[in-house]
Coordinates of C-alpha atoms in Angstrom, one line a residue:
X1014 CA -4.8 22.6 -15.3
X1015 CA -8.0 24.2 -16.7
X1016 CA -11.3 22.7 -15.7
X1017 CA -13.6 25.3 -17.4
X1018 CA -15.0 22.6 -19.7
X1019 CA -15.4 19.9 -17.0
X1020 CA -18.1 20.1 -14.4
X1021 CA -17.0 18.1 -11.3
X1022 CA -20.6 17.5 -10.1
X1023 CA -22.1 16.3 -13.3
X1024 CA -19.1 14.7 -15.0
X1025 CA -17.4 13.3 -11.9
X1026 CA -13.9 13.4 -10.6
X1027 CA -10.8 14.0 -12.9
X1028 CA -7.4 12.4 -12.9
X1029 CA -4.6 14.8 -12.3
X1030 CA -2.3 13.3 -14.8
X1031 CA -0.2 15.1 -17.3
X1032 CA 2.8 17.5 -16.9
X1033 CA 3.6 18.9 -13.5
X1034 CA 6.2 21.3 -12.4
X1035 CA 9.0 19.5 -10.6
X1036 CA 11.7 20.9 -8.4
X1037 CA 14.5 18.4 -7.7
X1038 CA 15.9 18.4 -4.1
X1039 CA 13.4 21.0 -3.0
X1040 CA 11.6 20.4 0.4
X1041 CA 9.5 23.1 2.0
X1042 CA 9.8 22.0 5.6
X1043 CA 13.6 21.9 5.3
X1044 CA 13.6 25.6 4.5
X1045 CA 14.9 25.2 0.9
X1046 CA 14.8 28.4 -1.0
X1047 CA 12.8 28.5 -4.2
X1048 CA 15.3 29.2 -6.9
X1049 CA 12.5 29.6 -9.5
X1050 CA 14.0 26.8 -11.5
X1051 CA 11.9 23.8 -12.4
X1052 CA 11.3 21.2 -15.0
X1053 CA 8.2 19.6 -16.4
X1054 CA 7.7 15.9 -15.6
X1055 CA 4.8 13.6 -16.6
X1056 CA 2.6 12.2 -13.9
X1057 CA 2.3 9.2 -13.4
X1058 CA 6.0 8.3 -13.9
X1059 CA 9.2 7.9 -12.0
X1060 CA 11.7 10.8 -11.8
X1061 CA 14.6 8.5 -12.7
X1062 CA 16.5 10.1 -15.6
X1063 CA 17.7 8.4 -18.7
X1064 CA 21.2 6.9 -18.7
X1065 CA 21.4 7.3 -15.0
X1066 CA 21.3 11.1 -14.9
X1067 CA 18.9 10.9 -11.9
X1068 CA 18.6 7.9 -9.6
X1069 CA 15.5 6.7 -7.7
X1070 CA 17.1 7.9 -4.4
X1071 CA 16.3 11.5 -3.7
X1072 CA 13.4 13.9 -3.1
X1073 CA 11.5 16.7 -4.8
X1074 CA 8.4 18.7 -5.1
X1075 CA 5.6 18.4 -7.7
X1076 CA 3.5 21.5 -8.3
X1077 CA 0.1 21.9 -10.1
X1078 CA -2.4 24.7 -10.2
X1079 CA -6.0 23.8 -10.9
X1080 CA -8.3 26.5 -12.3
X1081 CA -12.0 25.9 -11.4
X1082 CA -15.0 27.0 -13.4
X1083 CA -17.2 27.7 -10.4
X1084 CA -17.6 27.2 -6.7
X1085 CA -18.2 23.5 -5.8
X1086 CA -18.1 23.8 -2.1
X1087 CA -16.2 21.0 -0.4
X1088 CA -13.7 19.3 -2.6
X1089 CA -11.5 16.3 -2.2
X1090 CA -8.3 14.6 -3.3
X1091 CA -7.7 10.9 -3.4
X1092 CA -4.0 10.2 -3.0
X1093 CA -2.6 6.7 -3.5
X1094 CA 0.9 5.4 -2.5
X1095 CA 4.0 7.0 -4.0
X1096 CA 7.6 6.1 -4.0
X1097 CA 8.1 6.0 -1.1
X1098 CA 6.9 8.8 1.3
X1099 CA 4.9 11.9 0.5
X1100 CA 3.5 15.1 2.0
X1101 CA 0.5 16.8 0.4
X1102 CA 0.0 20.5 0.6
X1103 CA -3.1 22.3 -0.8
X1104 CA -2.9 26.1 -0.9
X1105 CA 0.1 25.9 1.3
X1106 CA -1.6 23.8 4.0
X1107 CA -0.5 20.2 4.9
X1108 CA -3.4 17.9 4.4
X1109 CA -1.9 14.5 4.2
X1110 CA 1.3 12.6 4.7
X1111 CA 2.5 9.0 4.3
X1112 CA 5.8 8.0 5.9
X1113 CA 8.4 10.2 7.4
X1114 CA 11.3 12.3 6.1
X1115 CA 14.1 13.7 8.2
X1116 CA 17.1 16.0 7.5
X1117 CA 19.7 15.3 10.2
X1118 CA 22.1 18.0 9.0
X1119 CA 20.4 21.4 9.0
X1120 CA 23.0 22.8 6.6
X1121 CA 23.3 19.9 4.1
X1122 CA 20.1 19.1 2.1
X1123 CA 21.6 16.1 0.4
X1124 CA 21.6 14.1 3.7
X1125 CA 18.2 12.8 4.5
X1126 CA 16.4 9.8 6.0
X1127 CA 13.2 8.3 4.8
X1128 CA 10.8 6.0 6.7
X1129 CA 8.8 4.6 3.8
X1130 CA 5.1 3.7 3.9
X1131 CA 2.4 2.8 1.4
X1132 CA -0.9 4.3 2.2
X1133 CA -3.9 5.9 0.5
X1134 CA -5.3 9.1 1.8
X1135 CA -8.7 10.7 1.2
X1136 CA -8.6 14.4 2.1
X1137 CA -11.3 17.1 1.9
X1138 CA -10.9 20.9 1.8
X1139 CA -12.6 24.1 0.8
X1140 CA -10.9 26.1 -1.9
X1141 CA -9.9 29.7 -1.2
X1142 CA -10.8 30.9 -4.6
X1143 CA -11.2 29.8 -8.2
X1144 CA -7.7 28.3 -8.2
X1145 CA -6.3 25.4 -6.2
X1146 CA -2.5 25.0 -5.8
X1147 CA -1.4 21.4 -5.1
X1148 CA 2.2 20.7 -3.9
X1149 CA 3.2 17.1 -3.6
X1150 CA 6.5 16.4 -1.8
X1151 CA 8.0 12.9 -2.4
X1152 CA 11.1 11.4 -1.0
X1153 CA 12.6 7.9 -1.7
X1154 CA 15.5 5.9 -0.5
X1155 CA 14.2 2.3 -0.6
X1156 CA 12.8 1.6 -4.1
X1157 CA 14.7 1.5 -7.4
X1158 CA 12.2 4.0 -8.8
X1159 CA 11.3 7.3 -7.2
X1160 CA 8.6 9.7 -8.1
X1161 CA 4.9 10.4 -8.6
X1162 CA 3.7 6.9 -9.4
X1163 CA -0.1 7.0 -9.1
X1164 CA -1.9 10.2 -10.1
X1165 CA -4.3 11.9 -7.7
X1166 CA -8.0 12.1 -8.4
X1167 CA -9.8 15.4 -7.8
X1168 CA -13.5 16.1 -7.4
X1169 CA -16.3 17.1 -5.2
X1170 CA -16.1 15.4 -1.7
X1171 CA -19.4 13.6 -2.3
X1172 CA -18.7 12.2 -5.8
X1173 CA -15.1 11.2 -5.0
X1174 CA -16.1 9.5 -1.7
X1175 CA -18.6 7.4 -3.7
X1176 CA -15.9 6.5 -6.2
X1177 CA -13.4 5.6 -3.5
X1178 CA -15.9 3.4 -1.5
X1179 CA -17.0 1.7 -4.7
X1180 CA -13.4 0.8 -5.7
X1181 CA -12.7 -0.6 -2.2
X1182 CA -15.9 -2.6 -2.2
X1183 CA -15.0 -4.0 -5.7
X1184 CA -11.6 -5.0 -4.5
X1185 CA -13.1 -6.8 -1.4
X1186 CA -15.8 -8.4 -3.5
X1187 CA -13.4 -9.7 -6.1
X1188 CA -10.9 -10.9 -3.5
X1189 CA -13.6 -12.6 -1.4
X1190 CA -15.1 -14.3 -4.5
X1191 CA -11.7 -15.6 -5.6
X1192 CA -10.8 -16.8 -2.1
X1193 CA -14.1 -18.7 -1.7
X1194 CA -13.9 -20.3 -5.1
X1195 CA -10.2 -21.1 -4.6
X1196 CA -10.8 -22.7 -1.3
X1197 CA -13.7 -24.8 -2.7
X1198 CA -11.5 -26.1 -5.6
X1199 CA -8.7 -27.0 -3.2
X1200 CA -11.1 -28.9 -1.0
X1201 CA -12.4 -30.7 -4.1
X1202 CA -8.8 -31.5 -5.1
X1203 CA -8.1 -33.0 -1.7
X1204 CA -11.3 -35.1 -1.6
X1205 CA -10.8 -36.3 -5.1
X1206 CA -7.2 -37.1 -5.4
X1207 CA -5.7 -36.8 -8.8
X1208 CA -7.7 -33.7 -9.7
X1209 CA -4.7 -31.6 -10.7
X1210 CA -6.8 -29.0 -12.5
X1211 CA -8.9 -28.2 -9.5
X1212 CA -5.7 -27.9 -7.3
X1213 CA -3.9 -25.5 -9.6
X1214 CA -7.1 -23.4 -10.3
X1215 CA -7.8 -23.2 -6.6
X1216 CA -4.2 -22.2 -5.9
X1217 CA -4.4 -19.5 -8.6
X1218 CA -7.6 -18.1 -7.2
X1219 CA -6.1 -17.9 -3.7
X1220 CA -3.0 -16.1 -5.0
X1221 CA -5.0 -13.6 -6.9
X1222 CA -7.3 -13.0 -3.8
X1223 CA -4.2 -12.2 -1.7
X1224 CA -2.9 -10.0 -4.4
X1225 CA -6.2 -8.2 -4.6
X1226 CA -6.2 -7.0 -1.0
X1227 CA -2.5 -6.1 -1.0
X1228 CA -2.4 -4.3 -4.3
X1229 CA -4.7 -1.7 -5.8
X1230 CA -6.6 0.1 -3.0
X1231 CA -4.6 -2.0 -0.5
X1232 CA -7.7 -2.5 1.7
X1233 CA -5.8 -4.8 4.1
X1234 CA -3.7 -1.8 5.3
X1235 CA -6.8 -0.4 7.0
X1236 CA -7.1 -3.4 9.2
X1237 CA -3.6 -4.6 9.6
X1238 CA -1.6 -1.5 10.2
X1239 CA 1.4 -3.4 11.5
X1240 CA 2.3 -4.5 7.9
X1241 CA 5.3 -2.6 6.8
X1242 CA 6.2 -1.0 3.5
X1243 CA 8.6 -3.8 2.6
X1244 CA 6.0 -6.5 3.4
X1245 CA 3.5 -4.9 1.0
X1246 CA 6.0 -4.9 -1.9
X1247 CA 7.2 -8.4 -1.2
X1248 CA 3.7 -9.8 -1.1
X1249 CA 2.8 -7.9 -4.3
X1250 CA 5.9 -9.2 -6.1
X1251 CA 5.7 -12.8 -5.0
X1252 CA 2.0 -13.2 -5.8
X1253 CA 2.7 -11.8 -9.3
X1254 CA 5.6 -14.1 -9.8
X1255 CA 3.8 -17.3 -8.6
X1256 CA 0.5 -16.6 -10.4
X1257 CA 2.1 -17.1 -13.9
X1258 CA 3.5 -20.7 -13.5
X1259 CA 0.5 -21.8 -11.4
X1260 CA -1.9 -20.8 -14.2
X1261 CA 0.3 -22.5 -16.8
X1262 CA 0.1 -25.7 -14.7
X1263 CA -3.7 -25.4 -14.7
X1264 CA -3.7 -25.2 -18.5
X1265 CA -1.2 -28.2 -18.6
X1266 CA -3.5 -30.3 -16.4
X1267 CA -6.6 -29.6 -18.5
X1268 CA -4.9 -29.9 -21.9
X1269 CA -1.7 -31.9 -21.5
X1270 CA -1.2 -32.5 -25.2
X1271 CA -1.3 -28.8 -26.2
X1272 CA 1.4 -27.6 -23.7
X1273 CA 4.9 -28.9 -23.2
X1274 CA 5.7 -29.6 -19.5
X1275 CA 9.3 -28.6 -20.0
X1276 CA 8.2 -25.0 -20.8
X1277 CA 6.0 -24.9 -17.7
X1278 CA 8.9 -26.2 -15.6
X1279 CA 11.2 -23.5 -17.0
X1280 CA 8.8 -20.8 -15.9
X1281 CA 8.6 -22.4 -12.5
X1282 CA 12.4 -22.3 -12.1
X1283 CA 12.4 -18.6 -13.1
X1284 CA 9.6 -17.8 -10.7
X1285 CA 11.2 -19.7 -7.9
X1286 CA 14.5 -17.9 -8.4
X1287 CA 12.7 -14.5 -8.5
X1288 CA 10.8 -15.3 -5.3
X1289 CA 14.0 -16.3 -3.6
X1290 CA 15.6 -13.0 -4.5
X1291 CA 12.5 -11.1 -3.2
X1292 CA 12.7 -12.9 0.2
X1293 CA 16.4 -12.5 0.7
X1294 CA 17.4 -9.1 -0.7
X1295 CA 16.2 -5.6 0.3
X1296 CA 13.6 -3.6 -1.6
X1297 CA 16.0 -1.4 -3.6
X1298 CA 17.7 -4.6 -5.0
X1299 CA 14.9 -7.1 -5.6
X1300 CA 12.7 -4.6 -7.4
X1301 CA 15.0 -4.9 -10.4
X1302 CA 13.8 -8.4 -10.9
X1303 CA 10.3 -7.3 -12.0
X1304 CA 11.6 -5.7 -15.3
X1305 CA 12.9 -9.1 -16.4
X1306 CA 9.8 -10.9 -15.2
X1307 CA 7.5 -8.6 -17.2
X1308 CA 9.0 -10.3 -20.3
X1309 CA 8.6 -13.8 -18.8
X1310 CA 5.0 -13.0 -17.9
X1311 CA 4.3 -11.8 -21.4
X1312 CA 5.9 -14.8 -23.1
X1313 CA 4.1 -17.2 -20.6
X1314 CA 0.8 -15.5 -21.3
X1315 CA 1.4 -15.8 -25.0
X1316 CA 2.3 -19.5 -24.6
X1317 CA -1.0 -20.1 -22.7
X1318 CA -3.0 -18.3 -25.3
X1319 CA -1.3 -20.3 -28.1
X1320 CA -2.0 -23.6 -26.2
X1321 CA -5.6 -22.8 -25.5
X1322 CA -6.1 -21.7 -29.1
X1323 CA -4.6 -25.0 -30.3
X1324 CA -6.9 -26.9 -28.0
X1325 CA -9.9 -25.0 -29.3
X1326 CA -9.0 -25.7 -32.9
X1327 CA -8.6 -29.4 -32.1
X1328 CA -12.1 -29.2 -30.5
X1329 CA -11.0 -30.3 -27.0
X1330 CA -13.9 -30.3 -24.7
X1331 CA -14.3 -27.0 -22.9
X1332 CA -11.3 -25.4 -24.7
X1333 CA -13.4 -22.6 -26.3
X1334 CA -14.9 -21.5 -23.0
X1335 CA -11.6 -21.5 -21.2
X1336 CA -10.0 -19.7 -24.1
X1337 CA -12.7 -17.0 -24.0
X1338 CA -12.0 -16.5 -20.3
X1339 CA -8.3 -16.5 -20.7
X1340 CA -8.4 -13.7 -23.3
X1341 CA -9.5 -11.4 -20.4
X1342 CA -6.7 -12.7 -18.1
X1343 CA -4.2 -12.1 -20.9
X1344 CA -5.5 -8.6 -21.7
X1345 CA -5.5 -7.7 -18.0
X1346 CA -1.9 -9.0 -17.7
X1347 CA -0.8 -6.8 -20.6
X1348 CA -2.7 -3.8 -19.2
X1349 CA -1.1 -4.2 -15.7
X1350 CA 2.4 -4.4 -17.3
X1351 CA 1.7 -1.2 -19.1
X1352 CA 0.3 0.4 -16.0
X1353 CA 3.3 -0.7 -13.9
X1354 CA 5.7 0.8 -16.5
X1355 CA 3.7 4.1 -16.5
X1356 CA 2.3 3.8 -20.0
X1357 CA -1.2 3.8 -18.6
X1358 CA -2.7 5.5 -15.5
X1359 CA -5.8 3.3 -15.0
X1360 CA -4.8 1.0 -12.1
X1361 CA -4.5 -2.8 -11.8
X1362 CA -7.0 -5.0 -13.7
X1363 CA -5.7 -8.5 -13.0
X1364 CA -8.3 -9.3 -10.4
X1365 CA -11.1 -8.4 -12.8
X1366 CA -9.5 -10.6 -15.5
X1367 CA -9.2 -13.4 -13.0
X1368 CA -12.8 -13.0 -11.9
X1369 CA -14.0 -13.1 -15.5
X1370 CA -12.0 -16.3 -16.0
X1371 CA -13.6 -17.6 -12.9
X1372 CA -17.0 -17.2 -14.5
X1373 CA -15.7 -19.0 -17.6
X1374 CA -14.3 -21.8 -15.4
X1375 CA -17.7 -22.1 -13.7
X1376 CA -19.5 -22.4 -17.0
X1377 CA -17.0 -25.1 -18.0
X1378 CA -17.5 -27.0 -14.8
X1379 CA -21.3 -26.7 -15.2
X1380 CA -21.2 -28.1 -18.7
X1381 CA -18.9 -30.9 -17.6
X1382 CA -21.1 -31.7 -14.5
X1383 CA -24.2 -31.6 -16.8
X1384 CA -22.6 -34.1 -19.2
X1385 CA -21.6 -36.3 -16.3
X1386 CA -25.1 -36.2 -14.9
X1387 CA -26.5 -37.1 -18.4
X1388 CA -24.2 -40.1 -18.6
X1389 CA -25.2 -41.1 -15.0
X1390 CA -28.9 -40.9 -15.8
X1391 CA -28.4 -42.8 -19.1
X1392 CA -26.4 -45.4 -17.2
X1393 CA -29.0 -45.8 -14.5
X1394 CA -31.8 -46.1 -17.1
X1395 CA -30.0 -48.7 -19.2
X1396 CA -28.0 -50.4 -16.4
X1397 CA -29.9 -53.6 -16.4
X1398 CA -29.9 -53.8 -20.2
X1399 CA -26.1 -53.2 -20.3
X1400 CA -25.4 -55.6 -17.5
X1401 CA -27.4 -58.3 -19.4
X1402 CA -25.5 -57.5 -22.7
X1403 CA -22.1 -57.6 -20.9
X1404 CA -23.1 -60.8 -19.2
X1405 CA -24.1 -62.4 -22.5
X1406 CA -20.8 -61.3 -24.0
X1407 CA -18.9 -62.7 -21.1
X1408 CA -20.8 -66.0 -21.3
X1409 CA -20.0 -66.2 -25.0
X1410 CA -16.3 -65.4 -24.4
X1411 CA -16.2 -67.9 -21.5
X1412 CA -17.8 -70.6 -23.7
X1413 CA -15.2 -70.0 -26.4
X1414 CA -12.4 -70.1 -23.8
X1415 CA -13.9 -73.3 -22.3
X1416 CA -14.1 -74.9 -25.7
X1417 CA -10.5 -74.0 -26.4
X1418 CA -9.4 -75.4 -23.0
X1419 CA -11.3 -78.7 -23.6
X1420 CA -9.6 -79.1 -27.0
X1421 CA -6.3 -78.3 -25.4
X1422 CA -6.9 -80.9 -22.7
X1423 CA -7.7 -83.6 -25.2
X1424 CA -4.6 -82.6 -27.2
X1425 CA -2.4 -82.7 -24.1
X1426 CA -3.8 -86.0 -23.1
X1427 CA -3.3 -87.5 -26.5
X1428 CA 0.2 -86.2 -26.8
X1429 CA 1.4 -87.0 -23.3
X1430 CA -0.9 -90.0 -22.4
X1431 CA -2.0 -88.3 -19.2
X1432 CA -4.9 -90.1 -17.4
X1433 CA -6.2 -89.8 -13.9
X1434 CA -6.7 -93.1 -12.2
X1435 CA -4.6 -95.0 -14.7
X1436 CA -3.6 -98.5 -13.5
X1437 CA -0.7 -100.5 -15.1
X1438 CA 1.1 -103.7 -14.4
X1439 CA 4.6 -104.0 -15.9
X1440 CA 6.8 -107.0 -15.1
X1441 CA 5.3 -107.7 -11.8
X1442 CA 5.2 -104.0 -10.7
X1443 CA 1.9 -102.2 -10.4
X1444 CA 1.7 -98.4 -11.1
X1445 CA -1.3 -96.3 -10.0
X1446 CA -1.6 -92.7 -11.2
X1447 CA -3.4 -89.8 -9.4
X1448 CA -3.4 -86.8 -11.7
X1449 CA -5.4 -83.6 -10.8
X1450 CA -4.5 -80.6 -12.9
X1451 CA -5.5 -77.2 -11.5
X1452 CA -7.4 -76.3 -14.7
X1453 CA -8.4 -78.2 -17.8
X1454 CA -4.7 -78.4 -18.7
X1455 CA -1.7 -78.5 -16.4
X1456 CA 2.0 -78.5 -16.1
X1457 CA 2.6 -82.0 -14.7
X1458 CA 3.5 -85.0 -16.9
X1459 CA 4.8 -88.5 -16.5
X1460 CA 6.0 -91.5 -18.6
X1461 CA 6.5 -95.1 -17.7
X1462 CA 8.2 -97.5 -20.1
X1463 CA 10.0 -100.9 -19.9
X1464 CA 13.3 -100.9 -21.6
X1465 CA 14.6 -103.7 -23.8
X1466 CA 16.9 -105.0 -21.0
X1467 CA 14.0 -105.3 -18.5
X1468 CA 14.5 -102.0 -16.7
X1469 CA 11.4 -100.0 -15.9
X1470 CA 12.0 -96.2 -16.3
X1471 CA 9.6 -93.7 -14.7
X1472 CA 9.8 -90.0 -15.6
X1473 CA 8.0 -87.2 -13.8
X1474 CA 8.2 -83.5 -14.6
X1475 CA 6.6 -80.3 -13.2
X1476 CA 6.8 -77.2 -15.4
X1477 CA 7.0 -73.8 -13.7
X1478 CA 3.5 -72.2 -13.3
X1479 CA 0.3 -73.8 -14.2
X1480 CA -2.5 -73.5 -16.8
X1481 CA -2.0 -73.0 -20.5
X1482 CA 1.6 -71.6 -20.1
X1483 CA 2.7 -74.7 -18.2
X1484 CA 0.8 -77.0 -20.6
X1485 CA 2.8 -75.6 -23.5
X1486 CA 6.1 -76.2 -21.6
X1487 CA 5.1 -79.8 -21.0
X1488 CA 4.9 -80.3 -24.7
X1489 CA 8.4 -79.0 -25.1
X1490 CA 9.6 -81.2 -22.2
X1491 CA 8.0 -84.3 -23.8
X1492 CA 9.5 -83.5 -27.2
X1493 CA 13.0 -83.4 -25.7
X1494 CA 12.5 -86.5 -23.5
X1495 CA 11.0 -88.4 -26.4
X1496 CA 14.5 -88.6 -28.0
X1497 CA 16.0 -89.9 -24.7
X1498 CA 13.3 -92.2 -23.2
X1499 CA 14.7 -95.4 -24.8
X1500 CA 18.3 -94.3 -24.6
X1501 CA 20.8 -96.4 -22.6
X1502 CA 22.2 -94.5 -19.6
X1503 CA 21.6 -93.7 -16.0
X1504 CA 18.8 -91.4 -14.9
X1505 CA 21.4 -88.7 -14.0
X1506 CA 22.9 -88.8 -17.5
X1507 CA 19.5 -88.4 -19.2
X1508 CA 18.6 -85.4 -17.0
X1509 CA 22.0 -83.9 -17.8
X1510 CA 21.4 -84.1 -21.5
X1511 CA 17.9 -82.7 -21.1
X1512 CA 19.3 -79.8 -19.1
X1513 CA 21.9 -78.9 -21.6
X1514 CA 19.4 -79.0 -24.5
X1515 CA 16.8 -77.0 -22.7
X1516 CA 19.3 -74.3 -21.6
X1517 CA 20.6 -74.0 -25.1
X1518 CA 17.2 -73.9 -26.8
X1519 CA 15.0 -72.1 -24.3
X1520 CA 17.4 -70.4 -21.9
X1521 CA 16.4 -66.9 -23.2
X1522 CA 12.9 -67.3 -21.9
X1523 CA 13.9 -68.9 -18.6
X1524 CA 12.3 -72.2 -19.3
X1525 CA 13.2 -74.7 -16.6
X1526 CA 11.4 -77.4 -14.6
X1527 CA 11.7 -79.9 -11.8
X1528 CA 11.9 -83.6 -12.8
X1529 CA 12.6 -87.1 -11.4
X1530 CA 13.7 -90.2 -13.3
X1531 CA 13.5 -93.6 -11.5
X1532 CA 14.7 -96.9 -12.8
X1533 CA 13.8 -100.3 -11.4
X1534 CA 16.4 -103.0 -12.2
X1535 CA 15.5 -106.0 -14.3
X1536 CA 15.6 -108.3 -11.2
X1537 CA 13.5 -105.7 -9.3
X1538 CA 16.0 -105.6 -6.5
X1539 CA 17.5 -102.1 -7.0
X1540 CA 16.1 -98.6 -7.5
X1541 CA 18.3 -96.0 -9.3
X1542 CA 17.0 -92.5 -9.3
X1543 CA 18.0 -88.9 -10.0
X1544 CA 16.1 -85.8 -8.8
X1545 CA 16.2 -82.3 -10.3
X1546 CA 14.5 -79.8 -7.9
X1547 CA 11.8 -82.4 -7.2
X1548 CA 10.2 -83.3 -3.9
X1549 CA 11.6 -86.3 -2.1
X1550 CA 10.9 -89.9 -3.2
X1551 CA 9.4 -92.2 -0.5
X1552 CA 10.6 -95.8 -0.6
X1553 CA 9.0 -98.4 1.8
X1554 CA 10.4 -101.9 2.0
X1555 CA 9.8 -104.8 4.5
X1556 CA 12.8 -103.8 6.6
X1557 CA 13.1 -100.0 6.3
X1558 CA 11.9 -96.6 4.9
X1559 CA 13.9 -94.2 2.7
X1560 CA 13.2 -90.5 2.2
X1561 CA 15.4 -89.6 -0.8
X1562 CA 16.0 -85.8 -0.8
X1563 CA 16.8 -83.9 -3.9
X1564 CA 20.4 -82.6 -4.2
X1565 CA 20.3 -81.2 -7.7
X1566 CA 19.0 -77.9 -9.3
X1567 CA 16.1 -77.6 -11.8
X1568 CA 16.5 -78.9 -15.3
X1569 CA 17.6 -76.2 -17.7
X1570 CA 18.8 -73.8 -15.0
X1571 CA 22.5 -74.5 -15.5
X1572 CA 23.8 -75.4 -18.9
X1573 CA 26.4 -78.1 -18.2
X1574 CA 25.3 -79.4 -14.8
X1575 CA 25.9 -83.1 -14.2
X1576 CA 23.1 -84.7 -12.3
X1577 CA 24.0 -87.4 -9.8
X1578 CA 22.4 -90.8 -9.2
X1579 CA 21.2 -92.5 -6.0
X1580 CA 20.7 -96.3 -5.5
X1581 CA 18.3 -97.9 -3.1
X1582 CA 18.1 -101.7 -2.5
X1583 CA 14.6 -103.1 -2.9
X1584 CA 13.0 -106.2 -1.2
X1585 CA 9.8 -107.9 -2.1
X1586 CA 6.5 -106.1 -1.7
X1587 CA 8.1 -102.6 -1.7
X1588 CA 6.2 -99.5 -2.2
X1589 CA 7.4 -96.2 -3.8
X1590 CA 5.6 -92.8 -3.8
X1591 CA 6.7 -90.1 -6.3
X1592 CA 4.9 -86.8 -6.6
X1593 CA 5.1 -83.2 -7.6
X1594 CA 5.1 -80.3 -5.2
X1595 CA 1.4 -79.7 -5.7
X1596 CA 0.9 -82.3 -2.9
X1597 CA 3.3 -81.3 -0.2
X1598 CA 3.3 -77.5 -0.8
X1599 CA -0.5 -77.2 -0.7
X1600 CA -1.4 -74.6 2.0
X1601 CA -4.6 -73.6 3.7
X1602 CA -3.0 -70.6 5.3
X1603 CA 0.3 -68.8 4.5
X1604 CA 3.1 -71.0 5.8
X1605 CA 0.8 -73.9 6.8
X1606 CA 1.6 -76.7 4.3
X1607 CA 0.3 -80.2 3.9
X1608 CA 4.0 -81.3 4.2
X1609 CA 6.0 -84.5 3.8
X1610 CA 5.1 -85.8 7.3
X1611 CA 1.4 -86.3 6.4
X1612 CA 2.3 -88.2 3.2
X1613 CA 4.8 -90.4 5.1
X1614 CA 2.2 -91.1 7.8
X1615 CA -0.4 -92.2 5.2
X1616 CA 2.2 -94.5 3.7
X1617 CA 3.0 -96.1 7.1
X1618 CA -0.7 -96.5 8.1
X1619 CA -1.8 -97.8 4.7
X1620 CA 0.2 -101.1 4.9
X1621 CA -3.0 -103.1 4.6
X1622 CA -4.6 -101.0 1.8
X1623 CA -4.1 -101.7 -1.8
X1624 CA -2.4 -99.1 -3.9
X1625 CA -5.5 -97.5 -5.2
X1626 CA -7.0 -97.0 -1.8
X1627 CA -3.7 -95.6 -0.5
X1628 CA -3.6 -92.9 -3.1
X1629 CA -7.3 -92.1 -2.5
X1630 CA -6.6 -91.8 1.2
X1631 CA -3.8 -89.4 0.6
X1632 CA -5.9 -87.3 -1.7
X1633 CA -8.8 -87.3 0.8
X1634 CA -6.5 -86.2 3.6
X1635 CA -5.3 -83.4 1.4
X1636 CA -8.8 -82.2 0.7
X1637 CA -9.7 -82.3 4.4
X1638 CA -6.6 -80.4 5.2
X1639 CA -7.4 -77.6 2.7
X1640 CA -11.0 -77.3 3.8
X1641 CA -12.5 -74.3 2.0
X1642 CA -9.1 -73.2 0.6
X1643 CA -8.6 -73.8 -3.1
X1644 CA -5.6 -75.8 -4.4
X1645 CA -2.9 -73.5 -5.9
X1646 CA -1.0 -76.0 -8.1
X1647 CA -1.4 -79.2 -10.2
X1648 CA -1.2 -82.5 -8.4
X1649 CA 0.6 -85.6 -9.7
X1650 CA 1.0 -88.7 -7.5
X1651 CA 2.4 -92.0 -8.7
X1652 CA 2.2 -95.1 -6.5
X1653 CA 4.5 -98.1 -7.3
X1654 CA 4.1 -101.5 -5.7
X1655 CA 5.9 -104.8 -6.1
X1656 CA 3.3 -107.6 -6.7
X1657 CA 5.6 -110.5 -7.2
X1658 CA 4.8 -113.6 -5.2

């Protein structure tokens, strides 16, 4: 190599790349004889021959003569790791070594052992003349590729030392910056759950920080000398494999409409499989995975570039800034693939690309934070005005809803004849109604008629739910009952017809309800009733009390169910209480209900009260029981009393 046109002091160190003499299976310390035969191999490159003519396993000597143009004084060589052990001789003198090579059999040079190591050596020397002879002996048994991977740099000791320290400082600076920013984003993702973009970006930064100190100048080897050759390779491969899907996940979390999740998941599966191979198999086997993964990395990077470009064209917020940063990441990825496959001899640039993207990400976060701050300031300035506007809108909406409910209440009352405090006297029997819907409209209804033969028929129903939904169901109930209210038949037969019709018409929307039909005979001496999922009926005569429990299901629940009847003898001055479950199932605490016992106690103690006062007492007791608790259902209570002399 001629250096007559290159001044090492003014123009700096040179890279000893190009064609070197190479002697296969030649090792000076073994005592191999120089046969004078050699071949010219490019550096950096592996010595593996095409079509398997020479494998990665073996050893050889690279030779180069450097012709100087003048005396520079102390010179230096910077030697990076090779595959996978090396010994450096300058002018026949051993200056540096990495790893160990042994020949157990003194007569057979094909049998050798290698203890691999990855290390970088900075060596100084004084040339003996205007020529410097460099011999690089390399042996490999571990890696799939053997040879002179990384070219040496040659220069004056002062200049080359400055370059070497500058590169190590840059690696530490980039790795430290990536680590701090990555940790900050991970903490942010933990504090604010659901920030997937922060999590994946932080994870990507940490992965690249680890890769930065284990690849390139391998700064970590100066402080952790116990890390073995295989550990370096495994960490370098795994960080490369994981960085690709993690970064795609970051893009997916920021722009989910521009990137298909199934493609990201596919890259994850490939990366997971490759990492598993790296962890399980030895170096000489798992290093074959990288050739396939280069294609995966290229396609994944192209996919990310396409997705970010699409997001920028669609004018997604921050897409243009992230795309600008990703261009450097993508370019660094392509460069490192070319460097790893010996097309370039410049070194790894992924950390530089990641750091530039970090700057773009910081700009993106700053813009987003600024926008959020502007919105916050705008909100704080106009908060009172906006609250007032929203309050006005809510009042108007509430007024409209209230008007609609008032109209619905009047319509329901007009259709169903529902009145609170209604008092009726039919054939010597007094009826008193207590009706308290939970809202303006409710799901309870009743009907009292005297049939042509003198019977008095009382109908109560409680639609499931309450409010507008239940009110609509009451109209359906009344429309079906209207065709049956004058019909001859027992209470049970009428409920059976209603159940069949409801199940047939409205079974698909699960419309069913509880009901009770009571009939007082023409001579007022017998009560016939049928209950369908309703609370018990209380009957008080001069001689005894009856608590008639329900034994039938809800109306409409079963299509052809036949409801049964019960008969209770009545004597003069009897009282009957019929009500919906809004009375007995009212609760002030979970599981603490008003209950049947309190209603029965009020009936027993109200013997001297008139019917109106009895119902008022029961309602007052209920309100005292609830206290500050709000009722949860409509309330319908019908009191019946015989007033014959």
